[in-house]
Structures are given as C-alpha cells and as structure tokens.
Coordinates of C-alpha atoms in Angstrom, one line a residue:
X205 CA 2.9 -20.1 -18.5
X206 CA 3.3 -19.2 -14.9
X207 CA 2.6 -21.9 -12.2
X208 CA 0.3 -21.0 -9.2
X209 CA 2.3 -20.5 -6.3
X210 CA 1.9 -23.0 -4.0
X211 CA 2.4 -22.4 0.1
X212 CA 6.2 -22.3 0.8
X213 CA 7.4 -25.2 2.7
X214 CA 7.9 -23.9 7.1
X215 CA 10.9 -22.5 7.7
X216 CA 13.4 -24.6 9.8
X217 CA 14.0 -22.7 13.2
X218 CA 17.2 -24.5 13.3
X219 CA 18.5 -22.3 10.4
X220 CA 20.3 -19.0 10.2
X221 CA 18.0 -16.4 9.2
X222 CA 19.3 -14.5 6.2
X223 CA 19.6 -10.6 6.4
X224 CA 18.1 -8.5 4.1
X225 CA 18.7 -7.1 0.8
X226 CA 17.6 -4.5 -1.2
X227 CA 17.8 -3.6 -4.6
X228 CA 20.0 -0.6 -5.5
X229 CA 18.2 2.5 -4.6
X230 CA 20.2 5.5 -5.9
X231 CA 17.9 7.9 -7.6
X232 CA 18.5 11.5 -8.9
X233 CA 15.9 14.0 -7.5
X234 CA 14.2 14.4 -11.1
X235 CA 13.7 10.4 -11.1
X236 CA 11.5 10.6 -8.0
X237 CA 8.5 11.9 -10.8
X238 CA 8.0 8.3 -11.3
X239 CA 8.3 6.9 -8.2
X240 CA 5.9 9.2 -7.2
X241 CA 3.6 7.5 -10.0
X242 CA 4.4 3.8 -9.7
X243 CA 3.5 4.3 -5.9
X244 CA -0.2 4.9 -6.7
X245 CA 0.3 1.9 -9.2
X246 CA 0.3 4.4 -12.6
X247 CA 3.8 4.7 -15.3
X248 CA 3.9 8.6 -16.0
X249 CA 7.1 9.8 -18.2
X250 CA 8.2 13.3 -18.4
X251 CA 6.4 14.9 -21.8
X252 CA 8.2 18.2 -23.3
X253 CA 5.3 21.2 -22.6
X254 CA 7.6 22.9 -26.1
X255 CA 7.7 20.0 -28.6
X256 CA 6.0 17.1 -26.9
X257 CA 8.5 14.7 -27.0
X258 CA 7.9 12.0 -24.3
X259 CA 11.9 10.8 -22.8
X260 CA 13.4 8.6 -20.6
X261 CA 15.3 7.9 -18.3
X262 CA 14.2 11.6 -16.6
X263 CA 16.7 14.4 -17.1
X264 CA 16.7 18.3 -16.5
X265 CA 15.7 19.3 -19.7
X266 CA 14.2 18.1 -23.4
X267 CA 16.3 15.7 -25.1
X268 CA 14.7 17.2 -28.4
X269 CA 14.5 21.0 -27.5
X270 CA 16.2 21.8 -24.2
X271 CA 13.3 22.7 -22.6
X272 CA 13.5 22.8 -18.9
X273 CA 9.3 22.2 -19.0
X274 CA 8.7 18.7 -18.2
X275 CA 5.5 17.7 -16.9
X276 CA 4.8 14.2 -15.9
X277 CA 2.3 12.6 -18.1
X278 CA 0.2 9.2 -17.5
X279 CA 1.5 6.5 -20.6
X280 CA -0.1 3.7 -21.5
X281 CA 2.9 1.3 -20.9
X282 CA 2.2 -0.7 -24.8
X283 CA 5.6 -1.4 -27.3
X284 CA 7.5 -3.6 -28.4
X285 CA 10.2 -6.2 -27.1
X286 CA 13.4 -5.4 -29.0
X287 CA 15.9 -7.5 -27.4
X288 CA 16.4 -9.8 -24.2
X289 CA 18.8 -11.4 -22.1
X290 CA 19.4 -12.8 -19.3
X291 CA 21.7 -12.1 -16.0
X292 CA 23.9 -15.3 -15.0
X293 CA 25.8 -12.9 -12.4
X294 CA 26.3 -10.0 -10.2
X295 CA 28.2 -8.4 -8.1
X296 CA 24.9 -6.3 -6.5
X297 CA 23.9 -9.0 -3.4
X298 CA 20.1 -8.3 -4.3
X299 CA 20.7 -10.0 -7.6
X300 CA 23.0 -12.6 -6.8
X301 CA 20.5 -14.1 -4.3
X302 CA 17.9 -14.1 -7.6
X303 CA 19.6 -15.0 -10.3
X304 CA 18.8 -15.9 -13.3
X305 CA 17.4 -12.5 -14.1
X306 CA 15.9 -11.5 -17.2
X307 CA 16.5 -7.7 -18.5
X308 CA 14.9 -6.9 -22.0
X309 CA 15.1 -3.2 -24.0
X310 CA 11.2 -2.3 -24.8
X311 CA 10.3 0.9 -27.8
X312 CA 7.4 1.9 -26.7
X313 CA 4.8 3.1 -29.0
X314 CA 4.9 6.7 -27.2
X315 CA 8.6 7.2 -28.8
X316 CA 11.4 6.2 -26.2
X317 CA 13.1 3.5 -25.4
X318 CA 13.3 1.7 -21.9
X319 CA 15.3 -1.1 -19.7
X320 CA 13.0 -3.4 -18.3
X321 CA 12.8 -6.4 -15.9
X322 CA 10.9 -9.7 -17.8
X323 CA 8.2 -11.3 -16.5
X324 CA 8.4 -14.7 -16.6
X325 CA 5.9 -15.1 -19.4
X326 CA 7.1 -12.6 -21.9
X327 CA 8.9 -15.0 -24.8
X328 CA 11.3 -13.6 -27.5
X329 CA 12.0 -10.6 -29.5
X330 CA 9.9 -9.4 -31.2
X331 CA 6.6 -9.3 -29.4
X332 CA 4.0 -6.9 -27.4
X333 CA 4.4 -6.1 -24.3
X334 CA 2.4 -3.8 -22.0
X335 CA 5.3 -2.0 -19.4
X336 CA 4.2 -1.4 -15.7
X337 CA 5.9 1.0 -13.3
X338 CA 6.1 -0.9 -9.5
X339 CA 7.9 -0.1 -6.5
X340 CA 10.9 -2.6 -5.4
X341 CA 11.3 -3.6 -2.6
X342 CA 13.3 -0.2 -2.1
X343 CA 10.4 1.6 -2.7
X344 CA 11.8 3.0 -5.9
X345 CA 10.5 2.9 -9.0
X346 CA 11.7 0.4 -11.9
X347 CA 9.5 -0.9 -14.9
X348 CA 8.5 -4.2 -15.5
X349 CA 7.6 -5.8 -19.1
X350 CA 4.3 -8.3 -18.7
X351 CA 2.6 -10.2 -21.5
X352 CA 0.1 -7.9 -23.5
X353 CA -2.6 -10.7 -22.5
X354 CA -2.8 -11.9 -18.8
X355 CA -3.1 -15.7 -17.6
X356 CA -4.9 -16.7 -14.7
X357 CA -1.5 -17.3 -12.6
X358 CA 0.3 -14.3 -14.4
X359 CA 0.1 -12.3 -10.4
X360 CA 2.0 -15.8 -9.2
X361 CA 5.1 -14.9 -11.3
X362 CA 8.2 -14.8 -8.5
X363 CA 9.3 -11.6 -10.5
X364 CA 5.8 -9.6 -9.6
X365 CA 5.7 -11.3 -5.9
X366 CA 8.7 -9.7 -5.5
X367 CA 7.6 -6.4 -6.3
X368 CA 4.3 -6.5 -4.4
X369 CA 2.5 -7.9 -1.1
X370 CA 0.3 -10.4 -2.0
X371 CA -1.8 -11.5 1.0
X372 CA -1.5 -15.4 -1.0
X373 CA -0.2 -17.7 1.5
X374 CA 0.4 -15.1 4.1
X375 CA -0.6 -14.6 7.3
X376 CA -2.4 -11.1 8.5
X377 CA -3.3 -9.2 11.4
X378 CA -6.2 -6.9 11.1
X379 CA -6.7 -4.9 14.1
X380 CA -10.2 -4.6 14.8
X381 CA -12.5 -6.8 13.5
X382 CA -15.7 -4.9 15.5
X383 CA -16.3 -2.3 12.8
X384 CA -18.1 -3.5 9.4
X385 CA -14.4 -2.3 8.2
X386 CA -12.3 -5.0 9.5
X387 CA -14.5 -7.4 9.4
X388 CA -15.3 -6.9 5.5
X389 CA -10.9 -6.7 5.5
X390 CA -10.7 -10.3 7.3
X391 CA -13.3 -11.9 4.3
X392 CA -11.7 -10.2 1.8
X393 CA -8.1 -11.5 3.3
X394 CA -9.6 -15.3 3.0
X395 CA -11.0 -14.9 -0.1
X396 CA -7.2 -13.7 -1.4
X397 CA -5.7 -16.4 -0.3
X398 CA -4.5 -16.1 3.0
X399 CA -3.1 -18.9 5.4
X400 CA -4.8 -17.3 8.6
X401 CA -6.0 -14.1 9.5
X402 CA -5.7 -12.9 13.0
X403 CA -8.7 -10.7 13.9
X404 CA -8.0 -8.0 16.8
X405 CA -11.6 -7.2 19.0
X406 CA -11.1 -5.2 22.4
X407 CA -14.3 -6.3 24.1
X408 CA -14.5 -9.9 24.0
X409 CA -17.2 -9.7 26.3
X410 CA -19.4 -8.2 23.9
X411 CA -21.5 -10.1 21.0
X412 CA -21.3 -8.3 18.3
X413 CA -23.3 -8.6 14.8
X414 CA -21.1 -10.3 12.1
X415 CA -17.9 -11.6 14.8
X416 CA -19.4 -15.1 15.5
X417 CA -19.9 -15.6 11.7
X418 CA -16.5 -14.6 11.0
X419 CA -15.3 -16.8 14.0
X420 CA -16.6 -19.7 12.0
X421 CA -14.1 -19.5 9.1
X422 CA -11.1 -21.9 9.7
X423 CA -8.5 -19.4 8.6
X424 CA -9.8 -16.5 10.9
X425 CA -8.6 -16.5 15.0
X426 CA -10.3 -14.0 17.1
X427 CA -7.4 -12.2 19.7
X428 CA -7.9 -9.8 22.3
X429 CA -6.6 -6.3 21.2
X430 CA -7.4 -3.1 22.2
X431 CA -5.1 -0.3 20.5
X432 CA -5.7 1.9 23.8
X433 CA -4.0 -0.6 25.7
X434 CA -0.1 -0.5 25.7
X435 CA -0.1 -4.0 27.8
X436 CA -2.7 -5.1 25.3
X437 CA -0.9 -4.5 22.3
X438 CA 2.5 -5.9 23.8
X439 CA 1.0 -8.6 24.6
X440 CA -0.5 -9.8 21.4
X441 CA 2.9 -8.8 19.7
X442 CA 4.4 -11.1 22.1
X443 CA 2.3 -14.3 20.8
X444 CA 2.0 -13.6 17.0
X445 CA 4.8 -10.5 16.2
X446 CA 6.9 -13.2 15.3
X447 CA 4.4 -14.4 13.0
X448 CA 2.7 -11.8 11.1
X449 CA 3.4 -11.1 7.3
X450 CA 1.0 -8.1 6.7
X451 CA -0.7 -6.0 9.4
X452 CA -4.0 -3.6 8.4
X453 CA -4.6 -1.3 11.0
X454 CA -8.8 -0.7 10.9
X455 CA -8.8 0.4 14.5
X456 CA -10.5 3.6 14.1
X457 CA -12.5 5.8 16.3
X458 CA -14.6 8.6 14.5
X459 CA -17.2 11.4 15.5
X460 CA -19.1 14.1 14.5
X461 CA -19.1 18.0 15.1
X462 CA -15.7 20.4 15.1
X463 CA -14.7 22.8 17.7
X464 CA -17.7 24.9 18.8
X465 CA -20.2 22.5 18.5
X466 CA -18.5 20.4 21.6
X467 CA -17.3 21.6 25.0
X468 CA -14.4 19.8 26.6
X469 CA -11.6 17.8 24.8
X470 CA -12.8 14.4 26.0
X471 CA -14.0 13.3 22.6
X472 CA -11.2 14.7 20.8
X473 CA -8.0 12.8 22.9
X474 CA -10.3 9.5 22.7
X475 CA -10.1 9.8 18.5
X476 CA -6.3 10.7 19.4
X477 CA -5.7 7.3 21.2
X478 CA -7.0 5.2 18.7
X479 CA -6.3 6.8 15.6
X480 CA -2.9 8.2 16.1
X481 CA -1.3 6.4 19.3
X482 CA -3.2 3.0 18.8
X483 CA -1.0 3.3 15.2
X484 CA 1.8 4.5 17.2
X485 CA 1.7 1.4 20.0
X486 CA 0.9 -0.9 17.2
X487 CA 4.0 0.3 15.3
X488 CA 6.6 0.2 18.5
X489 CA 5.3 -3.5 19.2
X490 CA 4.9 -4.9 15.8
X491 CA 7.4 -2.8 13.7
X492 CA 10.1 -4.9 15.1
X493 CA 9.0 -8.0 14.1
X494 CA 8.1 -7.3 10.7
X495 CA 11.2 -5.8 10.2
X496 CA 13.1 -9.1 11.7
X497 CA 11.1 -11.3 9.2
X498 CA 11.8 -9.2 6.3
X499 CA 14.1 -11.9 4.4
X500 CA 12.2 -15.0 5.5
X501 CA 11.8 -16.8 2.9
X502 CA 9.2 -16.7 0.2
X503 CA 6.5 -15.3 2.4
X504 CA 8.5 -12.7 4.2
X505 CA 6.7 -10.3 5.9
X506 CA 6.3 -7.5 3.7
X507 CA 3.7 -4.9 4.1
X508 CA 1.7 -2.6 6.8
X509 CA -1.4 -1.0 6.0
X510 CA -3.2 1.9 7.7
X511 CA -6.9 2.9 7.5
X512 CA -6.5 6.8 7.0
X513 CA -8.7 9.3 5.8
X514 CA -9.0 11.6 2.9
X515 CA -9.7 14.0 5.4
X516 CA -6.6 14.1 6.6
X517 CA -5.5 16.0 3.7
X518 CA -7.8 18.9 4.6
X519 CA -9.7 19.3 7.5
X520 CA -13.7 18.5 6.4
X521 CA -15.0 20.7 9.1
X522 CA -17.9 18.9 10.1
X523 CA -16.1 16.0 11.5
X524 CA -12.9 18.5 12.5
X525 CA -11.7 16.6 15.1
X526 CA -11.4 13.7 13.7
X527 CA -9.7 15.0 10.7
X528 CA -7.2 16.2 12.5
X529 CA -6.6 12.6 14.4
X530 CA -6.5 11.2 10.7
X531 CA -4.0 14.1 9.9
X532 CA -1.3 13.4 12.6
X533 CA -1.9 9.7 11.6
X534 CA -0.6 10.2 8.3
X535 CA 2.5 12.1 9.4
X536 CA 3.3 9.5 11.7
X537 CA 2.8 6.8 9.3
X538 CA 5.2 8.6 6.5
X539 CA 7.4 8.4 9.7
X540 CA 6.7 4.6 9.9
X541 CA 7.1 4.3 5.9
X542 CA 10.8 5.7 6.1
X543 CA 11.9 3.5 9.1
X544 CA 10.4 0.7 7.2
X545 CA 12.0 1.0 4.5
X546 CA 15.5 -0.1 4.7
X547 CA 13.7 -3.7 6.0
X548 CA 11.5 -4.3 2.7
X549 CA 8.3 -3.6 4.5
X550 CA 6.0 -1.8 2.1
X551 CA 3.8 0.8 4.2
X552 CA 0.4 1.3 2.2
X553 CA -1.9 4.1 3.3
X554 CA -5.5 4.0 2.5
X555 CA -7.6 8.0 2.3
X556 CA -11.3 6.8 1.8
X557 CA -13.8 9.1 1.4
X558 CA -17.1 8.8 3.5
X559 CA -17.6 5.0 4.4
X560 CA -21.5 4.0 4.3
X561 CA -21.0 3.7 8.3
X562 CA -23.0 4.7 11.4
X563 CA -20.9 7.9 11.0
X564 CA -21.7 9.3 7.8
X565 CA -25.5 8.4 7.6
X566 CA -26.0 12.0 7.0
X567 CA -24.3 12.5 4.1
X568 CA -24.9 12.6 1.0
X569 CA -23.8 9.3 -1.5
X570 CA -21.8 8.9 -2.7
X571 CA -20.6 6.6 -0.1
X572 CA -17.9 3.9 0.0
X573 CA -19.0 0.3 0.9
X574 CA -17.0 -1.5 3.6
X575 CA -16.5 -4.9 1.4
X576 CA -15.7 -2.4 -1.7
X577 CA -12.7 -0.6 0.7
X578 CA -11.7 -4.1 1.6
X579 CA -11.5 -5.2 -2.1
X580 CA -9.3 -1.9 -3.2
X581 CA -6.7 -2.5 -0.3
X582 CA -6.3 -6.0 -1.8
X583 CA -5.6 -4.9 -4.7
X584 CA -2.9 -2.6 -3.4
X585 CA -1.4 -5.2 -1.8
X586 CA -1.7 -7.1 -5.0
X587 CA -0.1 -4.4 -7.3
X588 CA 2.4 -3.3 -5.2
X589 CA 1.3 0.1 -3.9
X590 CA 1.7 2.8 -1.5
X591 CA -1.3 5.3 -1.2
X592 CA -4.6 4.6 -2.7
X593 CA -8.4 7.0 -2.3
X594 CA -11.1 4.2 -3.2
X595 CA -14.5 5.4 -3.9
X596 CA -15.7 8.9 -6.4
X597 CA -15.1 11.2 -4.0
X598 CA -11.8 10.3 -2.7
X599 CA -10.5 10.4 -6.2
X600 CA -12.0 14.2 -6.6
X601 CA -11.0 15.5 -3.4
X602 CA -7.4 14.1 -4.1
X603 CA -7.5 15.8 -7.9
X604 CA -8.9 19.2 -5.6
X605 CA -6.2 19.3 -3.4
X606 CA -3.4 18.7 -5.5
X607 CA -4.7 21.6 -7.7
X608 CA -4.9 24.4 -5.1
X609 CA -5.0 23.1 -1.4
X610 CA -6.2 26.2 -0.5
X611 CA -9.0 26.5 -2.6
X612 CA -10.5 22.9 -1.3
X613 CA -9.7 24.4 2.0
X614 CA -12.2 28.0 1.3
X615 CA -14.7 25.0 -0.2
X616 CA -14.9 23.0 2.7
X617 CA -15.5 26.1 5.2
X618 CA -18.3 27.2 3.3
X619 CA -20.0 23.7 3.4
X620 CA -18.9 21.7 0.7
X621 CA -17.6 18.2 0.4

C-alpha cells in the first residue's frame, strides 16, 4: 500500500543544487502517435485498418500483414502481469539517481505485449493490471502498470509523482486572482493540497467581490501583479521566482465583436498585452527560475499552465479579436513548451470553451463553470498532461477541427458555435 506523501523536509541553502536529468528521449517519428495520446492523458496503439491486429512497440507497417495502414486506436490499458523485475543499476544518470526501479512485461487483453514501469503497488506475477500512457519528465511517452483497483494514496506513489505535477505540497502562482477564473484556480489549489498559493491582482486599490474571502485562507498571499507591467512582473519574479513550483497563468483580457463592428485597434492591442505579452513577460521573468529549480528535490518545480482558448484553434468570429490574441498565445506557448523542456517543466495548455463569465452571457449553454475549469486543470496537473478542452463544447469543437479544419471554419462564418 502506498504511504501519503508527506511535505519534503526544506532544502539546505548551503548545498550544491543538483542539475537535472532526464529520462532518455530518443523516439522514432512513428512513436510520436502515442506521445501525442499520453499528452491528453489517453494510451492509443496503432490497430491494422487490413486485419485489425493491434501492435506494439509502433513500426511502419502490420506485424501480421504488412500493411502500411495504421491508425491509432484508443485501448483500454487492462492485461495481465507476466513477469517483473527489478533494476539495481544503470548506466543512464536518470535511473541511477532512482534506483531501485521496477520494469515488468504486461499481455494485454487487446493482443500485444508491452514493457512497463511498476507502480509501487502492483505485487507479483500473475495479476491484473490496468496500463496507463504518461508523459516523463521528457515529455515522451512511456507506459506505466497500476493496480486494477486504486487506494486512496495510490496518486502519492514516487513513481506517478514523477510522471506528473501534483500541486500536493507545492507552492503556486496564479496570476490573476480578479476574474471568478483565478480565484476559483487559487480554492481549488488549497483544496489539492498546496503549501501556499500566491495570488497575482493588478489593482490593489480596488475591492473586489470574492478577494477578501480568499485573503482569509492561511495558504493564499495576495501580490501585486499586473501582466501589462514589465517592472511589475520583474519585480514579483524577483521576490518569489525563486520560489514558485507551478505557475497558472489566468490573466486574461476578453471582448466582444470582430473587425467591422469596432473602429480603431485600441481594444484589440489591449487583449494583445495581456493575453499574448503578459504570457510572454511572465515567461522571460519566471521561465528562468522554474527552469533553475527543476531538480530540487522532491517538490521541484515542475509545471506551467496557460488559460488558452478553444478559440484559438479557429477564429469564432464573434469575439474575433480575441481569438486571434488566444491564437498567437498558443504559438508562443508551444514556443515556451519546447524551451521548457530540456529543464523537466511540464507546459500544460488549457482550450475552454465559453466560460459562464460576464463575456459570454449571451450565449447559449452550454457553458463551463469557473470552479469546474479549476477542478479539470487539477486534474491535469494530477495525471500528468499537456493539453486539455474541459466542458461539452470544447470536446466537440476539438473532434470538429481535427476532422476538417476548414469545414468548422465555413461553420463558424455562417454563425455557428
């Protein structure tokens, strides 16, 4: 049974701080199928479109047939431990800092076999097992054999901490704590666990509904941040960067209308400055930082979140402009995602669809709850992921557009959502 993890003893400042290491991360271009899965937390295997047969590891064609057509299908993960054992040494730096580590060969019910990392409570051969697909701390994909059943403490297991960026025990920045957003995002932050939560508001000044309330919570510290503010932003980094273990950028500024139905570009370089270079200061000053802290100890550092929009994967007309901040915000954050990377720091972007805001009061539900967006970016930090859509529409619009992108596109310019 696997023991709760309990808050890692401070770090002395007296003591060399270790460098980081990563996992091996050499994967063939066919093998990038199930990263691609394990990064929105599901285990897909390539399925023959001639005879069916499911495979693994990934190769060019059939195993069964030679069919070059090899889809990537969804797999329930269920088998069968055939055989453990565990790793007393290694050569690979990763591992040697681990070790012991436990390796096991699964047959899954769907046909093939697979190599898989234990967790701690999965006992001896045989026995059920249900296989997961998570990200490293590479950001590649590698599968993971957990108890059939769950225990309470089954998330504390050092194997799966590893593999994700649990807010337990860690401490958080989340940028703007005016919007119901963040300030549903700080809760949800204490109510996972964390040691303190830093809470980012640019007017001070005023008092807004739901701040003094949060204020009151003994692991929540309002700071000064405005995201506009390059002196503001360096500033904060200055007192906390060195700090921080997760940051969730909420800062967001959003408004109606397109092109036509505005003159001037006022309102437009105003969503620019928060949504895409408030993310952009945030990331100069902070990026750093989290990057420095990336081996330190059992609580590293280990993960950025952005508040993005599904609309930034194609532009919903009747808030135009502001889809196409959201849109150069997500090219800059698969920027920060790749620069992150070689430090350990998972970057996770979030594509809601309409939030039940001030700003989409006049559409039509469904509507995503601030506490429920708050609860799914959790969870993401929990299992380890990169790009989640909470909320029913989110999850259609992302099945649209990976059909036919231009299709959605001919939708949404004739009105539809």
């Amino acid at each position: 049974m696997t023991l709760p993890f309990t808050k890692p003893a401070r770090k002395n400042p007296l003591l060399r701080t270790p460098q980081i290491n990563l996992p091996p991360s050499a994967r063939g271009r066919v093998a990038l199928g199930l990263t691609a899965a394990a990064a929105e937390g599901r285990l897909a295997l390539q399925a023959c479109a001639e005879c069916g047969a499911v495979q693994y590891p990934p190769r060019e064609a059939c195993h069964r047939c030679l069919s070059p057509e090899l889809p990537w299908q969804a797999q329930d993960g269920a088998g069968v431990l055939l055989a453990s054992t565990t790793l007393a040494h290694s050569n690979d730096l990763y591992f040697r800092e681990r070790l012991p580590w436990r390796l096991g060969m699964v047959q899954l019910d769907t046909g093939p076999s697979v190599m898989v990392h234990l967790h701690g409570e999965v006992g001896a051969a045989p026995e059920r097992v249900q296989v997961q697909a998570r990200l490293d701390r590479a950001g590649q994909a590698v599968l993971i054999a957990c108890p059939e059943k769950g225990t309470p403490h089954m998330a504390d297991d050092p194997l799966l901490r590893e593999m994700a960026s649990d807010p337990k025990h860690r401490k958080s920045l989340v940028t703007d704590g005016q919007s119901a957003v963040g300030q549903a995002m700080a809760r949800a932050l204490v109510q996972a666990g964390a040691d303190l939560v830093w809470v980012g508001h640019a007017e001070p000044w005023k008092k807004l509904p739901g701040l003094a309330e949060l204020a009151a919570m003994p692991q929540v510290t309002l700071v000064p941040l405005d995201v506009t503010d390059e002196r503001s932003v360096g500033t904060l980094a200055g007192q906390i960067g060195g700090k921080v273990d997760i940051v969730v950028n909420t800062a967001e500024l959003h408004r109606g209308f397109g092109i036509a139905a505005r003159r001037g570009t006022d309102v437009a370089k105003a969503e620019m400055e928060v949504n895409y270079f408030g993310l952009l200061r945030l990331a100069q000053c902070f990026g750093p930082a989290l990057k420095a802290r990336a081996a330190d100890g059992a609580a590293h550092a280990t993960a950025w979140v952005n508040l993005l929009s599904v609309y930034a994967l194609a532009n919903f007309p009747a808030h135009g402009t502001f889809s196409a901040s959201k849109a150069a915000a997500l090219s800059l954050a698969q920027c920060l995602r790749a620069e992150m990377q070689p430090a350990g720091i998972r970057v996770v972007n979030v594509f809601p669809g309409p939030i039940d805001d001030e700003w989409s009061q006049n559409l039509p539900p469904p509507k995503l709850a601030p506490a429920a967006l708050a609860s799914a970016i959790v969870k993401a930090l929990r299992d380890g992921l990169e790009d989640i859509y909470p909320g029913d529409l989110a999850q259609e619009w992302r099945q649209r557009w990976r059909h036919d992108p231009k299709v959605l596109e001919r939708e949404l310019a004739a009105g539809g959502l």
